[in-house]
mmCIF file of C-alpha atoms in Angstrom:
data_model
loop_
_atom_site.group_PDB
_atom_site.id
_atom_site.type_symbol
_atom_site.label_atom_id
_atom_site.label_comp_id
_atom_site.label_asym_id
_atom_site.label_seq_id
_atom_site.Cartn_x
_atom_site.Cartn_y
_atom_site.Cartn_z
ATOM 1 C CA ALA N 3 -0.052 -0.200 -0.391
ATOM 2 C CA MET N 4 2.471 2.410 0.889
ATOM 3 C CA ILE N 5 4.766 1.223 -2.866
ATOM 4 C CA VAL N 6 1.375 1.910 -4.549
ATOM 5 C CA GLY N 7 1.173 5.257 -2.808
ATOM 6 C CA ILE N 8 4.156 6.541 -3.514
ATOM 7 C CA VAL N 9 3.689 5.498 -7.239
ATOM 8 C CA LEU N 10 0.646 7.167 -7.836
ATOM 9 C CA THR N 11 0.143 9.456 -6.079
ATOM 10 C CA PRO N 12 2.162 11.766 -7.960
ATOM 11 C CA PHE N 13 0.654 10.275 -11.424
ATOM 12 C CA VAL N 14 -2.477 11.134 -9.933
ATOM 13 C CA LEU N 15 -1.731 14.861 -8.056
ATOM 14 C CA HIS N 16 0.176 16.604 -11.059
ATOM 15 C CA ARG N 17 -2.667 15.282 -13.923
ATOM 16 C CA LEU N 18 -5.838 16.354 -11.089
ATOM 17 C CA GLY N 19 -4.150 19.847 -9.381
ATOM 18 C CA PRO N 20 -5.072 20.096 -6.399
ATOM 19 C CA GLU N 21 -8.716 21.310 -6.142
ATOM 20 C CA LEU N 22 -10.039 18.438 -6.976
ATOM 21 C CA TYR N 23 -7.451 15.615 -5.080
ATOM 22 C CA GLY N 24 -8.514 17.898 -2.195
ATOM 23 C CA ILE N 25 -11.544 16.604 -2.434
ATOM 24 C CA SER N 26 -10.683 12.747 -3.292
ATOM 25 C CA ALA N 27 -8.697 13.236 0.137
ATOM 26 C CA ALA N 28 -11.117 14.939 1.859
ATOM 27 C CA ALA N 29 -14.106 12.435 1.057
ATOM 28 C CA GLY N 30 -12.140 9.766 2.544
ATOM 29 C CA SER N 31 -12.208 12.143 5.668
ATOM 30 C CA VAL N 32 -16.231 12.695 5.316
ATOM 31 C CA LEU N 33 -16.486 8.377 5.349
ATOM 32 C CA GLN N 34 -14.570 7.661 8.026
ATOM 33 C CA TYR N 35 -17.686 9.164 10.047
ATOM 34 C CA LEU N 36 -20.149 7.552 7.614
ATOM 35 C CA TRP N 37 -18.309 4.779 8.768
ATOM 36 C CA LEU N 38 -19.694 5.543 12.512
ATOM 37 C CA LEU N 39 -23.092 4.591 10.556
ATOM 38 C CA ARG N 40 -21.728 0.931 9.756
ATOM 39 C CA GLY N 41 -21.632 -0.207 14.072
ATOM 40 C CA GLY N 42 -18.325 -1.674 13.334
ATOM 41 C CA LEU N 43 -19.794 -4.848 12.475
ATOM 42 C CA GLY N 44 -16.344 -6.374 11.059
ATOM 43 C CA SER N 45 -14.825 -6.448 14.833
ATOM 44 C CA GLY N 46 -17.736 -7.948 15.883
ATOM 45 C CA MET N 47 -17.809 -10.486 13.376
ATOM 46 C CA ARG N 48 -14.538 -11.198 13.200
ATOM 47 C CA ARG N 49 -14.205 -11.762 17.244
ATOM 48 C CA PHE N 50 -17.353 -14.570 18.091
ATOM 49 C CA VAL N 51 -17.015 -16.129 14.776
ATOM 50 C CA THR N 52 -13.817 -16.616 15.865
ATOM 51 C CA VAL N 53 -13.934 -17.975 19.429
ATOM 52 C CA HIS N 54 -17.322 -19.955 18.072
ATOM 53 C CA TYR N 55 -15.350 -21.924 15.592
ATOM 54 C CA HIS N 56 -12.378 -22.391 17.367
ATOM 55 C CA SER N 57 -14.647 -23.868 20.317
ATOM 56 C CA GLY N 58 -16.323 -26.507 18.169
ATOM 57 C CA ASP N 59 -19.525 -24.907 17.735
ATOM 58 C CA ARG N 60 -19.989 -24.044 13.826
ATOM 59 C CA GLU N 61 -23.620 -24.352 14.644
ATOM 60 C CA LEU N 62 -23.208 -21.238 16.295
ATOM 61 C CA ALA N 63 -20.173 -19.518 14.503
ATOM 62 C CA ASP N 64 -22.293 -19.400 11.316
ATOM 63 C CA ARG N 65 -25.493 -18.257 13.533
ATOM 64 C CA TYR N 66 -23.257 -15.006 14.086
ATOM 65 C CA TRP N 67 -21.643 -14.445 9.893
ATOM 66 C CA SER N 68 -24.980 -15.344 8.761
ATOM 67 C CA VAL N 69 -26.316 -11.814 11.124
ATOM 68 C CA GLY N 70 -23.710 -9.833 10.572
ATOM 69 C CA PHE N 71 -23.603 -10.673 6.666
ATOM 70 C CA TRP N 72 -26.556 -9.072 6.697
ATOM 71 C CA TRP N 73 -26.893 -6.581 9.506
ATOM 72 C CA SER N 74 -23.726 -5.127 7.984
ATOM 73 C CA GLY N 75 -25.284 -5.497 4.812
ATOM 74 C CA LEU N 76 -28.365 -2.686 5.564
ATOM 75 C CA LEU N 77 -26.171 -0.411 7.148
ATOM 76 C CA ARG N 78 -23.412 -0.741 4.361
ATOM 77 C CA LEU N 79 -26.147 1.032 2.149
ATOM 78 C CA LEU N 80 -27.430 3.183 4.285
ATOM 79 C CA VAL N 81 -23.235 5.140 4.425
ATOM 80 C CA VAL N 82 -22.948 4.370 0.538
ATOM 81 C CA GLY N 83 -26.865 5.630 -0.082
ATOM 82 C CA THR N 84 -26.171 9.285 2.325
ATOM 83 C CA GLY N 85 -22.369 10.059 0.613
ATOM 84 C CA ILE N 86 -24.055 9.898 -2.805
ATOM 85 C CA ALA N 87 -26.932 12.280 -1.389
ATOM 86 C CA ILE N 88 -24.210 14.448 0.259
ATOM 87 C CA SER N 89 -21.660 14.970 -3.007
ATOM 88 C CA ARG N 90 -22.962 17.950 -4.165
ATOM 89 C CA LEU N 91 -22.676 19.231 -1.044
ATOM 90 C CA LEU N 92 -19.731 18.832 0.160
ATOM 91 C CA CYS N 93 -18.226 20.546 -3.129
ATOM 92 C CA THR N 94 -19.774 23.146 -1.368
ATOM 93 C CA PHE N 95 -19.132 22.437 1.615
ATOM 94 C CA PHE N 96 -15.297 22.818 0.133
ATOM 95 C CA ARG N 97 -15.666 26.551 -2.032
ATOM 96 C CA LEU N 98 -14.642 24.471 -5.575
ATOM 97 C CA GLU N 99 -14.047 26.243 -8.267
ATOM 98 C CA PRO N 100 -18.329 26.022 -10.016
ATOM 99 C CA GLY N 101 -15.962 24.409 -13.418
ATOM 100 C CA LEU N 102 -14.626 21.304 -11.889
ATOM 101 C CA VAL N 103 -18.206 20.414 -9.446
ATOM 102 C CA THR N 104 -20.133 18.839 -12.218
ATOM 103 C CA ASP N 105 -16.367 16.599 -12.473
ATOM 104 C CA ALA N 106 -16.613 16.451 -8.722
ATOM 105 C CA VAL N 107 -20.111 14.948 -7.930
ATOM 106 C CA GLY N 108 -18.672 11.933 -10.509
ATOM 107 C CA GLY N 109 -16.441 11.142 -9.261
ATOM 108 C CA LEU N 110 -17.922 11.560 -5.911
ATOM 109 C CA VAL N 111 -20.025 9.944 -5.644
ATOM 110 C CA LEU N 112 -17.962 7.053 -7.506
ATOM 111 C CA ILE N 113 -15.487 6.934 -4.507
ATOM 112 C CA PHE N 114 -18.303 5.789 -2.554
ATOM 113 C CA LEU N 115 -19.405 3.137 -4.844
ATOM 114 C CA SER N 116 -15.124 1.450 -3.942
ATOM 115 C CA ALA N 117 -15.588 1.949 -0.635
ATOM 116 C CA GLY N 118 -18.591 0.182 -0.157
ATOM 117 C CA VAL N 119 -17.593 -2.789 -2.472
ATOM 118 C CA MET N 120 -14.395 -2.656 -0.311
ATOM 119 C CA ASP N 121 -16.172 -2.418 2.053
ATOM 120 C CA VAL N 122 -18.337 -5.335 1.551
ATOM 121 C CA GLY N 123 -14.378 -7.297 1.275
ATOM 122 C CA ALA N 124 -13.722 -7.146 4.380
ATOM 123 C CA ILE N 125 -16.943 -8.465 5.128
ATOM 124 C CA TYR N 126 -15.325 -11.560 2.808
ATOM 125 C CA GLU N 127 -12.014 -11.453 4.703
ATOM 126 C CA ILE N 128 -13.652 -13.129 7.878
ATOM 127 C CA PRO N 129 -13.652 -16.869 6.803
ATOM 128 C CA THR N 130 -9.819 -16.542 5.443
ATOM 129 C CA TYR N 131 -9.024 -15.032 8.859
ATOM 130 C CA VAL N 132 -10.963 -17.677 11.528
ATOM 131 C CA THR N 133 -8.466 -20.433 9.620
ATOM 132 C CA GLY N 134 -5.487 -17.714 10.086
ATOM 133 C CA ASN N 135 -4.808 -18.285 6.710
ATOM 134 C CA THR N 136 -4.176 -13.870 7.277
ATOM 135 C CA SER N 137 -1.207 -13.505 4.340
ATOM 136 C CA LYS N 138 -3.832 -15.479 1.805
ATOM 137 C CA ILE N 139 -5.993 -12.162 2.835
ATOM 138 C CA SER N 140 -2.737 -9.928 2.076
ATOM 139 C CA ILE N 141 -2.155 -11.678 -1.142
ATOM 140 C CA VAL N 142 -5.712 -10.740 -2.439
ATOM 141 C CA ARG N 143 -4.841 -7.532 -1.529
ATOM 142 C CA ILE N 144 -2.351 -6.155 -2.722
ATOM 143 C CA ALA N 145 -3.087 -7.708 -6.002
ATOM 144 C CA GLY N 146 -5.829 -5.397 -5.750
ATOM 145 C CA LEU N 147 -3.298 -2.713 -4.936
ATOM 146 C CA TRP N 148 -1.229 -3.106 -8.511
ATOM 147 C CA LEU N 149 -4.628 -3.433 -10.547
ATOM 148 C CA ARG N 150 -5.068 -0.064 -9.424
ATOM 149 C CA VAL N 151 -2.336 1.573 -10.566
ATOM 150 C CA VAL N 152 -2.713 -0.867 -13.644
ATOM 151 C CA VAL N 153 -5.846 0.462 -14.161
ATOM 152 C CA VAL N 154 -5.155 3.877 -13.949
ATOM 153 C CA VAL N 155 -2.331 5.116 -14.884
ATOM 154 C CA PRO N 156 -3.085 4.171 -18.744
ATOM 155 C CA ALA N 157 -7.063 5.268 -18.309
ATOM 156 C CA PHE N 158 -5.839 8.286 -17.499
ATOM 157 C CA LEU N 159 -3.600 8.127 -20.305
ATOM 158 C CA ILE N 160 -6.467 7.014 -22.372
ATOM 159 C CA PHE N 161 -9.082 9.475 -21.506
ATOM 160 C CA VAL N 162 -8.904 12.712 -20.704
ATOM 161 C CA PRO N 163 -7.750 12.856 -16.388
ATOM 162 C CA SER N 164 -10.494 13.592 -14.793
ATOM 163 C CA LEU N 165 -11.666 12.763 -10.603
ATOM 164 C CA ARG N 166 -14.427 10.014 -12.267
ATOM 165 C CA VAL N 167 -12.234 8.106 -14.687
ATOM 166 C CA TYR N 168 -10.411 7.960 -11.264
ATOM 167 C CA ALA N 169 -12.716 6.775 -9.518
ATOM 168 C CA GLY N 170 -13.827 4.865 -11.717
ATOM 169 C CA ALA N 171 -10.804 2.365 -12.124
ATOM 170 C CA VAL N 172 -10.667 2.753 -8.549
ATOM 171 C CA LEU N 173 -14.242 1.561 -7.812
ATOM 172 C CA LEU N 174 -13.459 -0.981 -10.982
ATOM 173 C CA ALA N 175 -9.900 -2.906 -8.455
ATOM 174 C CA GLU N 176 -12.802 -3.387 -6.162
ATOM 175 C CA VAL N 177 -15.095 -5.095 -7.336
ATOM 176 C CA ALA N 178 -11.925 -7.671 -9.228
ATOM 177 C CA ALA N 179 -10.116 -7.780 -5.154
ATOM 178 C CA THR N 180 -13.827 -8.257 -3.588
ATOM 179 C CA ALA N 181 -14.479 -10.680 -6.070
ATOM 180 C CA THR N 182 -11.617 -11.946 -4.938
ATOM 181 C CA LEU N 183 -11.963 -13.021 -1.406
ATOM 182 C CA ALA N 184 -15.530 -13.874 -1.587
ATOM 183 C CA MET N 185 -13.790 -17.013 -3.860
ATOM 184 C CA LEU N 186 -11.142 -17.131 -0.761
ATOM 185 C CA ALA N 187 -13.899 -17.813 1.949
ATOM 186 C CA SER N 188 -15.581 -20.070 0.157
ATOM 187 C CA ARG N 189 -12.393 -22.363 -0.138
ATOM 188 C CA GLN N 190 -12.008 -22.413 3.788
ATOM 189 C CA HIS N 191 -15.205 -24.023 4.757
ATOM 190 C CA VAL N 192 -15.791 -22.295 8.374
ATOM 191 C CA VAL N 193 -19.465 -20.642 7.083
ATOM 192 C CA ARG N 194 -21.542 -22.932 4.693
ATOM 193 C CA SER N 195 -22.698 -19.484 2.236
ATOM 194 C CA VAL N 196 -20.194 -16.921 1.936
ATOM 195 C CA PHE N 197 -23.650 -15.266 1.180
ATOM 196 C CA PRO N 198 -26.058 -16.525 3.441
ATOM 197 C CA LYS N 199 -29.740 -16.696 2.897
ATOM 198 C CA PRO N 200 -31.112 -13.579 5.485
ATOM 199 C CA GLN N 201 -30.939 -13.359 8.688
ATOM 200 C CA PHE N 202 -31.689 -10.996 11.227
ATOM 201 C CA GLY N 203 -30.833 -13.337 14.626
ATOM 202 C CA ASP N 204 -32.369 -13.621 18.199
ATOM 203 C CA PRO N 205 -32.224 -10.306 19.792
ATOM 204 C CA SER N 206 -28.463 -12.472 22.179
ATOM 205 C CA VAL N 207 -26.931 -13.330 18.824
ATOM 206 C CA ARG N 208 -27.621 -9.196 18.109
ATOM 207 C CA ARG N 209 -27.452 -7.466 21.390
ATOM 208 C CA GLU N 210 -24.136 -9.537 21.808
ATOM 209 C CA LEU N 211 -21.915 -8.578 18.198
ATOM 210 C CA PHE N 212 -24.339 -4.916 18.364
ATOM 211 C CA ALA N 213 -23.272 -4.405 22.013
ATOM 212 C CA TYR N 214 -18.982 -5.022 20.991
ATOM 213 C CA SER N 215 -19.180 -3.885 17.573
ATOM 214 C CA GLY N 216 -20.042 -0.537 20.112
ATOM 215 C CA LEU N 217 -17.227 -0.473 22.230
ATOM 216 C CA GLY N 218 -14.783 -1.076 18.706
ATOM 217 C CA LEU N 219 -16.733 3.035 17.506
ATOM 218 C CA LEU N 220 -14.733 4.653 20.650
ATOM 219 C CA SER N 221 -11.261 3.868 19.178
ATOM 220 C CA GLN N 222 -12.273 4.649 16.087
ATOM 221 C CA ALA N 223 -13.983 7.785 16.531
ATOM 222 C CA ALA N 224 -10.880 9.178 18.204
ATOM 223 C CA ALA N 225 -9.293 8.451 14.649
ATOM 224 C CA ILE N 226 -11.434 10.506 12.842
ATOM 225 C CA LEU N 227 -11.171 13.422 15.316
ATOM 226 C CA TYR N 228 -7.153 13.216 14.761
ATOM 227 C CA LEU N 229 -6.964 13.368 11.391
ATOM 228 C CA ALA N 230 -9.947 13.307 8.856
ATOM 229 C CA THR N 231 -12.131 16.527 10.841
ATOM 230 C CA ASP N 232 -8.636 18.453 9.834
ATOM 231 C CA ASN N 233 -9.534 17.239 7.076
ATOM 232 C CA LEU N 234 -12.545 19.205 6.390
ATOM 233 C CA LEU N 235 -12.296 21.634 8.306
ATOM 234 C CA ILE N 236 -9.209 22.953 6.774
ATOM 235 C CA GLY N 237 -11.072 22.303 3.831
ATOM 236 C CA ARG N 238 -13.630 24.453 4.700
ATOM 237 C CA LEU N 239 -11.693 27.504 4.949
ATOM 238 C CA TYR N 240 -8.686 27.173 3.499
ATOM 239 C CA GLY N 241 -9.937 25.233 0.418
ATOM 240 C CA PRO N 242 -9.871 22.172 -1.047
ATOM 241 C CA ALA N 243 -5.846 23.080 -3.006
ATOM 242 C CA THR N 244 -4.841 22.952 1.459
ATOM 243 C CA VAL N 245 -5.924 20.190 2.341
ATOM 244 C CA THR N 246 -3.981 18.303 -0.153
ATOM 245 C CA GLU N 247 -0.895 20.148 1.444
ATOM 246 C CA TYR N 248 -1.308 18.546 4.940
ATOM 247 C CA SER N 249 -2.510 15.101 3.391
ATOM 248 C CA LEU N 250 1.058 15.218 1.469
ATOM 249 C CA GLY N 251 2.764 15.090 4.727
ATOM 250 C CA THR N 252 0.530 13.743 7.112
ATOM 251 C CA ARG N 253 -0.893 10.854 6.389
ATOM 252 C CA TRP N 254 1.839 8.735 5.906
ATOM 253 C CA MET N 255 1.071 8.529 10.345
ATOM 254 C CA PRO N 256 -1.123 6.497 8.816
ATOM 255 C CA MET N 257 0.539 4.297 7.003
ATOM 256 C CA ILE N 258 3.109 3.616 8.826
ATOM 257 C CA GLN N 259 0.367 2.831 11.943
ATOM 258 C CA THR N 260 -0.644 0.363 9.655
ATOM 259 C CA PHE N 261 2.445 -1.224 7.322
ATOM 260 C CA LEU N 262 2.363 -2.165 11.547
ATOM 261 C CA TRP N 263 -0.251 -3.302 12.548
ATOM 262 C CA ALA N 264 -0.900 -5.254 9.415
ATOM 263 C CA GLY N 265 2.231 -7.887 11.335
ATOM 264 C CA VAL N 266 0.479 -7.157 14.628
ATOM 265 C CA SER N 267 -2.389 -7.609 13.745
ATOM 266 C CA ALA N 268 -2.171 -11.216 11.948
ATOM 267 C CA LEU N 269 -1.478 -12.735 14.351
ATOM 268 C CA THR N 270 -5.284 -11.154 16.155
ATOM 269 C CA PRO N 271 -6.820 -15.148 15.515
ATOM 270 C CA LEU N 272 -4.437 -17.064 15.902
ATOM 271 C CA LEU N 273 -4.550 -15.210 20.469
ATOM 272 C CA THR N 274 -7.992 -16.006 19.956
ATOM 273 C CA GLN N 275 -6.928 -19.538 18.900
ATOM 274 C CA MET N 276 -5.459 -19.494 21.716
ATOM 275 C CA GLU N 277 -7.881 -18.021 23.422
ATOM 276 C CA ALA N 278 -10.712 -21.115 22.797
ATOM 277 C CA GLN N 279 -8.307 -23.243 24.226
ATOM 278 C CA GLY N 280 -7.061 -22.044 27.234
ATOM 279 C CA ASP N 281 -3.453 -21.434 26.070
ATOM 280 C CA MET N 282 -2.375 -18.285 27.686
ATOM 281 C CA GLU N 283 1.553 -18.856 28.727
ATOM 282 C CA ARG N 284 1.605 -18.618 23.902
ATOM 283 C CA THR N 285 0.525 -15.314 24.690
ATOM 284 C CA ARG N 286 2.326 -14.164 26.774
ATOM 285 C CA ARG N 287 5.530 -14.831 24.845
ATOM 286 C CA ALA N 288 3.515 -13.774 21.970
ATOM 287 C CA VAL N 289 2.503 -10.670 22.344
ATOM 288 C CA LEU N 290 6.313 -9.420 24.190
ATOM 289 C CA ARG N 291 8.294 -11.026 21.112
ATOM 290 C CA ALA N 292 5.412 -9.117 18.812
ATOM 291 C CA SER N 293 6.714 -5.891 21.043
ATOM 292 C CA ALA N 294 9.919 -5.957 20.798
ATOM 293 C CA ILE N 295 9.987 -6.976 16.315
ATOM 294 C CA VAL N 296 7.976 -3.958 16.112
ATOM 295 C CA THR N 297 9.634 -1.820 18.525
ATOM 296 C CA ALA N 298 12.448 -2.511 16.862
ATOM 297 C CA ILE N 299 10.871 -1.995 12.567
ATOM 298 C CA GLY N 300 8.716 1.182 13.531
ATOM 299 C CA VAL N 301 10.914 3.489 15.552
ATOM 300 C CA PRO N 302 13.283 4.545 12.600
ATOM 301 C CA MET N 303 10.529 4.328 9.547
ATOM 302 C CA CYS N 304 8.737 6.815 12.643
ATOM 303 C CA LEU N 305 11.658 9.538 13.102
ATOM 304 C CA VAL N 306 13.929 8.920 9.430
ATOM 305 C CA PRO N 307 11.204 10.976 7.757
ATOM 306 C CA CYS N 308 11.448 13.416 10.105
ATOM 307 C CA VAL N 309 15.421 14.019 9.347
ATOM 308 C CA VAL N 310 14.774 13.105 5.304
ATOM 309 C CA GLY N 311 11.070 14.300 4.506
ATOM 310 C CA ASP N 312 11.980 17.661 2.909
ATOM 311 C CA VAL N 313 14.294 16.495 0.710
ATOM 312 C CA PHE N 314 11.811 13.478 -0.351
ATOM 313 C CA LEU N 315 8.632 15.936 -1.133
ATOM 314 C CA THR N 316 10.651 17.809 -2.967
ATOM 315 C CA ARG N 317 11.264 15.027 -5.727
ATOM 316 C CA TRP N 318 8.142 13.282 -5.207
ATOM 317 C CA VAL N 319 5.834 16.047 -5.667
ATOM 318 C CA GLY N 320 7.727 19.363 -5.917
ATOM 319 C CA PRO N 321 9.380 21.541 -4.381
ATOM 320 C CA GLU N 322 6.292 23.976 -3.722
ATOM 321 C CA TYR N 323 5.162 21.057 -0.868
ATOM 322 C CA THR N 324 8.901 20.399 0.948
ATOM 323 C CA HIS N 325 6.762 22.729 3.995
ATOM 324 C CA CYS N 326 4.924 20.210 4.631
ATOM 325 C CA VAL N 327 7.798 18.286 6.615
ATOM 326 C CA ASN N 328 5.518 20.046 9.276
ATOM 327 C CA TYR N 329 2.818 18.311 9.384
ATOM 328 C CA MET N 330 4.087 14.431 8.479
ATOM 329 C CA MET N 331 7.217 15.091 12.522
ATOM 330 C CA ALA N 332 4.005 16.319 14.091
ATOM 331 C CA MET N 333 1.860 13.036 13.178
ATOM 332 C CA LEU N 334 4.873 10.952 13.823
ATOM 333 C CA ILE N 335 6.877 11.790 16.378
ATOM 334 C CA PRO N 336 4.199 11.037 18.676
ATOM 335 C CA LEU N 337 3.863 7.592 17.023
ATOM 336 C CA VAL N 338 6.895 6.472 18.242
ATOM 337 C CA ILE N 339 5.310 6.240 22.831
ATOM 338 C CA GLY N 340 2.764 4.331 20.567
ATOM 339 C CA ILE N 341 3.927 1.583 18.603
ATOM 340 C CA PRO N 342 5.447 -0.257 21.216
ATOM 341 C CA LEU N 343 2.006 -0.806 23.135
ATOM 342 C CA ASP N 344 0.066 -1.329 20.033
ATOM 343 C CA PRO N 345 0.595 -5.661 20.172
ATOM 344 C CA MET N 346 -0.614 -4.830 23.946
ATOM 345 C CA TRP N 347 -4.224 -3.292 22.628
ATOM 346 C CA MET N 348 -3.658 -6.544 19.784
ATOM 347 C CA ALA N 349 -4.255 -8.641 22.652
ATOM 348 C CA MET N 350 -6.767 -7.376 24.169
ATOM 349 C CA GLN N 351 -8.916 -7.420 20.717
ATOM 350 C CA ALA N 352 -7.732 -10.800 20.012
ATOM 351 C CA ARG N 353 -9.148 -11.613 23.857
ATOM 352 C CA GLY N 354 -11.938 -10.015 23.381
ATOM 353 C CA ARG N 355 -10.852 -7.350 25.385
ATOM 354 C CA ILE N 356 -12.346 -4.286 23.130
ATOM 355 C CA GLY N 357 -13.794 -2.846 26.408
ATOM 356 C CA TRP N 358 -10.704 -1.326 27.705
#
């Protein structure tokens, strides 16, 4: 993901311009707010399907899968529909130039559709996640990201570059990745069907699923306040071009954090399996080892960009964006403190202590 972002960003930015690129970045921030409407059901489904599958109660695991699948589907429609409905309002909110509004609205609609498809893919990751074969999910996601490059670059060379062309290419790549994840899920034989019959669950299953998932929204809301709110306020006060400058500096924090978290979170289904089997000592050793490794990798990843970031930005997107290194430092230096704690958060999540 980091490499694809480095490859695509200057190519897309210099063809769309800072205004349309800023609108696309702000759309991501709006989506983070809208995903709160989905109730965080993905985290609950991962937890309960994994626990009950490895405890031997596959019937109950299948019930949690079916209930979560359909409730998340209904709430996903609400999210995507809301995003599409406010697309034109967003352009007004950010005071976009009138000549760019038509393209921006069309592009935003496709961006929200792409996000919905990506979320379907995240649900289809769960049966594979339960087995602990998370490397298979990573391979599909990597292929999907590189497919994005393969589709976007020719699309911009063949057609007139626009936000609609970019978002349409991204949508195509997401559809391919989601279809592959669905086929992969069906081969795991964790659940009876990857497209279950409509089932909205008995009150106890539904209540437990929503209660656990709701707690996960607290950390999601905190992350939104930290980055997404900034994008929206900056866009409103200073325009979408300034959102582009801000995003070029601040994007490295979530990218590095996601990179490190991907390695740590791959242990989550295994620790949940250990919990189902009552193995506490292996869990403790795994968390300590993961903390040592992620610290050794993560601290240099945060500090090096703070030293050479201005040079990198000049070569990457141009000297006019060199000052964005200040945003980079403001985000990455505090992250150094949080990195060693990631394995602990992962272990608490794996063992159902999400409330803490």
